[in-house]
GROMACS .gro file of C-alpha atoms in nm:
model
  182
    1MET     CA    1   0.000   0.000   0.000
    2GLY     CA    2   0.140   0.343  -0.098
    3GLN     CA    3   0.156   0.644   0.135
    4SER     CA    4  -0.156   0.805  -0.018
    5GLU     CA    5  -0.365   0.487   0.011
    6GLU     CA    6  -0.241   0.430   0.366
    7LYS     CA    7  -0.332   0.787   0.463
    8SER     CA    8  -0.676   0.750   0.307
    9ALA     CA    9  -0.742   0.426   0.496
   10LEU     CA   10  -0.625   0.586   0.822
   11ARG     CA   11  -0.848   0.891   0.765
   12THR     CA   12  -1.150   0.662   0.724
   13ARG     CA   13  -1.061   0.467   1.039
   14TYR     CA   14  -0.985   0.777   1.248
   15ARG     CA   15  -1.304   0.956   1.138
   16HIS     CA   16  -1.504   0.649   1.242
   17GLU     CA   17  -1.325   0.629   1.577
   18ARG     CA   18  -1.376   1.002   1.639
   19ASN     CA   19  -1.743   0.975   1.552
   20GLU     CA   20  -1.789   0.681   1.790
   21ARG     CA   21  -1.616   0.853   2.084
   22TYR     CA   22  -1.696   1.220   2.026
   23MET     CA   23  -1.749   1.430   2.335
   24GLU     CA   24  -1.765   1.806   2.333
   25HIS     CA   25  -1.469   1.968   2.507
   26SER     CA   26  -1.354   2.324   2.549
   27PHE     CA   27  -1.009   2.434   2.434
   28GLN     CA   28  -1.048   2.776   2.595
   29PHE     CA   29  -0.759   2.698   2.834
   30LEU     CA   30  -0.520   2.740   2.542
   31ALA     CA   31  -0.575   3.117   2.553
   32THR     CA   32  -0.357   3.120   2.868
   33SER     CA   33  -0.072   2.909   2.725
   34PRO     CA   34   0.253   3.110   2.700
   35GLU     CA   35   0.275   3.098   2.320
   36ILE     CA   36  -0.084   3.213   2.270
   37SER     CA   37  -0.107   3.463   2.557
   38GLN     CA   38   0.202   3.644   2.422
   39ALA     CA   39   0.079   3.641   2.061
   40LYS     CA   40  -0.085   3.941   1.897
   41ILE     CA   41  -0.209   3.780   1.574
   42ILE     CA   42  -0.352   3.428   1.577
   43ALA     CA   43  -0.481   3.221   1.286
   44SER     CA   44  -0.747   2.972   1.394
   45TYR     CA   45  -1.035   2.796   1.221
   46MET     CA   46  -1.407   2.731   1.262
   47SER     CA   47  -1.455   2.371   1.369
   48TYR     CA   48  -1.743   2.163   1.238
   49GLY     CA   49  -1.894   1.823   1.302
   50ASP     CA   50  -1.697   1.622   1.555
   51GLU     CA   51  -1.375   1.823   1.525
   52PRO     CA   52  -1.241   1.969   1.850
   53ASP     CA   53  -1.460   2.273   1.916
   54THR     CA   54  -1.285   2.605   1.852
   55SER     CA   55  -1.581   2.837   1.928
   56SER     CA   56  -1.502   2.915   2.294
   57LEU     CA   57  -1.129   2.943   2.221
   58ASN     CA   58  -1.188   3.182   1.929
   59THR     CA   59  -1.423   3.394   2.144
   60ALA     CA   60  -1.170   3.404   2.430
   61LEU     CA   61  -0.893   3.513   2.193
   62ILE     CA   62  -1.102   3.799   2.054
   63LYS     CA   63  -1.204   3.907   2.407
   64ALA     CA   64  -0.835   3.906   2.504
   65GLY     CA   65  -0.770   4.164   2.232
   66LYS     CA   66  -0.600   3.929   1.985
   67ILE     CA   67  -0.636   3.978   1.612
   68LEU     CA   68  -0.803   3.654   1.503
   69LEU     CA   69  -0.773   3.530   1.148
   70LEU     CA   70  -0.978   3.251   0.994
   71PRO     CA   71  -0.901   3.060   0.674
   72ARG     CA   72  -1.089   3.091   0.348
   73ILE     CA   73  -1.026   2.845   0.067
   74ASN     CA   74  -0.899   3.008  -0.250
   75GLY     CA   75  -0.839   2.741  -0.514
   76ASP     CA   76  -0.588   2.504  -0.354
   77GLN     CA   77  -0.460   2.763  -0.104
   78LEU     CA   78  -0.579   2.920   0.220
   79ASP     CA   79  -0.630   3.294   0.250
   80TRP     CA   80  -0.652   3.441   0.599
   81VAL     CA   81  -0.923   3.693   0.687
   82LYS     CA   82  -0.960   3.895   1.008
   83TRP     CA   83  -1.268   3.792   1.204
   84ASP     CA   84  -1.439   4.003   1.471
   85GLY     CA   85  -1.651   3.722   1.616
   86SER     CA   86  -1.966   3.814   1.426
   87LYS     CA   87  -2.153   3.507   1.300
   88SER     CA   88  -2.310   3.725   1.028
   89SER     CA   89  -1.967   3.770   0.865
   90LEU     CA   90  -1.932   3.394   0.809
   91ILE     CA   91  -2.036   3.224   0.486
   92ALA     CA   92  -2.121   2.852   0.471
   93LYS     CA   93  -1.922   2.664   0.209
   94LYS     CA   94  -2.045   2.306   0.231
   95LYS     CA   95  -1.971   2.205   0.592
   96ILE     CA   96  -1.718   2.483   0.655
   97LEU     CA   97  -1.785   2.838   0.774
   98GLU     CA   98  -1.551   3.087   0.609
   99PRO     CA   99  -1.505   3.457   0.685
  100ALA     CA  100  -1.612   3.732   0.448
  101GLY     CA  101  -1.383   4.031   0.409
  102ASP     CA  102  -1.044   4.135   0.284
  103VAL     CA  103  -0.750   3.896   0.275
  104PHE     CA  104  -0.490   3.956   0.546
  105GLN     CA  105  -0.168   4.029   0.358
  106ASP     CA  106   0.113   4.036   0.614
  107LEU     CA  107   0.154   3.664   0.683
  108ALA     CA  108   0.492   3.720   0.850
  109THR     CA  109   0.317   3.891   1.143
  110ILE     CA  110   0.105   3.587   1.234
  111ASP     CA  111   0.238   3.461   1.568
  112VAL     CA  112   0.036   3.140   1.615
  113VAL     CA  113  -0.159   2.913   1.383
  114ILE     CA  114  -0.415   2.669   1.527
  115VAL     CA  115  -0.456   2.370   1.298
  116PRO     CA  116  -0.721   2.096   1.269
  117ALA     CA  117  -0.606   1.733   1.276
  118LEU     CA  118  -0.745   1.380   1.295
  119ARG     CA  119  -0.428   1.244   1.460
  120ILE     CA  120  -0.087   1.380   1.552
  121ASP     CA  121   0.218   1.163   1.613
  122ARG     CA  122   0.490   1.223   1.872
  123SER     CA  123   0.710   1.389   1.610
  124GLY     CA  124   0.446   1.654   1.541
  125TYR     CA  125   0.325   1.520   1.207
  126ARG     CA  126  -0.051   1.534   1.160
  127LEU     CA  127  -0.305   1.353   0.956
  128GLY     CA  128  -0.559   1.606   0.837
  129GLN     CA  129  -0.871   1.575   0.625
  130GLY     CA  130  -0.672   1.518   0.307
  131GLY     CA  131  -0.700   1.846   0.119
  132GLY     CA  132  -0.338   1.949   0.185
  133TYR     CA  133  -0.438   2.310   0.255
  134TYR     CA  134  -0.246   2.340   0.582
  135ASP     CA  135   0.061   2.161   0.447
  136ARG     CA  136   0.071   2.425   0.172
  137ALA     CA  137  -0.005   2.713   0.413
  138LEU     CA  138   0.234   2.633   0.700
  139PRO     CA  139   0.561   2.691   0.507
  140LYS     CA  140   0.438   3.045   0.424
  141LEU     CA  141   0.399   3.127   0.794
  142ARG     CA  142   0.667   3.175   1.056
  143ALA     CA  143   0.407   3.111   1.323
  144TRP     CA  144   0.419   2.867   1.612
  145SER     CA  145   0.178   2.589   1.509
  146ILE     CA  146  -0.048   2.379   1.729
  147GLY     CA  147  -0.296   2.110   1.627
  148LEU     CA  148  -0.618   2.043   1.817
  149ILE     CA  149  -0.720   1.684   1.881
  150HIS     CA  150  -0.947   1.492   2.113
  151PRO     CA  151  -0.805   1.281   2.398
  152ASP     CA  152  -0.646   0.959   2.270
  153GLU     CA  153  -0.572   1.107   1.926
  154ILE     CA  154  -0.197   1.132   1.982
  155SER     CA  155  -0.044   0.844   1.794
  156SER     CA  156   0.238   0.649   1.958
  157GLU     CA  157   0.335   0.524   1.611
  158ASP     CA  158   0.466   0.748   1.334
  159LEU     CA  159   0.192   0.849   1.094
  160PRO     CA  160   0.263   0.799   0.723
  161ARG     CA  161   0.417   1.111   0.579
  162GLN     CA  162   0.514   1.250   0.245
  163GLU     CA  163   0.774   1.510   0.152
  164TRP     CA  164   0.520   1.795   0.164
  165ASP     CA  165   0.385   1.709   0.509
  166GLN     CA  166   0.464   1.981   0.764
  167PRO     CA  167   0.529   1.902   1.131
  168LEU     CA  168   0.361   2.109   1.402
  169ASN     CA  169   0.527   2.267   1.705
  170ALA     CA  170   0.264   2.132   1.945
  171ALA     CA  171  -0.056   1.933   1.989
  172ALA     CA  172  -0.339   2.011   2.231
  173THR     CA  173  -0.605   1.793   2.383
  174PRO     CA  174  -0.871   1.947   2.613
  175ASP     CA  175  -0.634   1.921   2.910
  176LEU     CA  176  -0.282   1.889   2.771
  177VAL     CA  177  -0.035   2.073   2.549
  178LEU     CA  178   0.238   1.851   2.407
  179ARG     CA  179   0.528   2.055   2.266
  180PHE     CA  180   0.757   1.895   2.010
  181ARG     CA  181   1.126   1.974   1.978
  182ARG     CA  182   1.202   2.177   1.667
   0.00000   0.00000   0.00000
């Protein structure tokens, strides 16, 4: 089985496992982590389905005076758009809510990027949904990167990876931040 087929099979398995065990958790505690509390500009995302819920974290970041950016798909890339917390400025694209507004241009000023993941291994490599958007976006950012996962979604075995896969700096469960050496 090639890397792509192996990743696809794992995605199917991990989605099923997540769906079977899903419990809603808050990730709001991350707002007080050193990397995030010191950041000025944070790129996050709007979770959907049984992904780790980002709503309370995003709200806490805005209330703390952070500039919060959300992704918007543009072809095969992600654009980042400033979001003020207003639900009326979000547009539904299939299952995903994306922000309306102007594209944030100064990517070098983004301090932290919060990334969705199905699993993260102990080297910081993630298995995402398969679109490759974050693996294309992360090299353009100098930001500290953290993936959100549910409890038990840290893999003790290396996940399959390809040359374009980008490792994260950290992973977060609802009660733990695991920082990887970089």
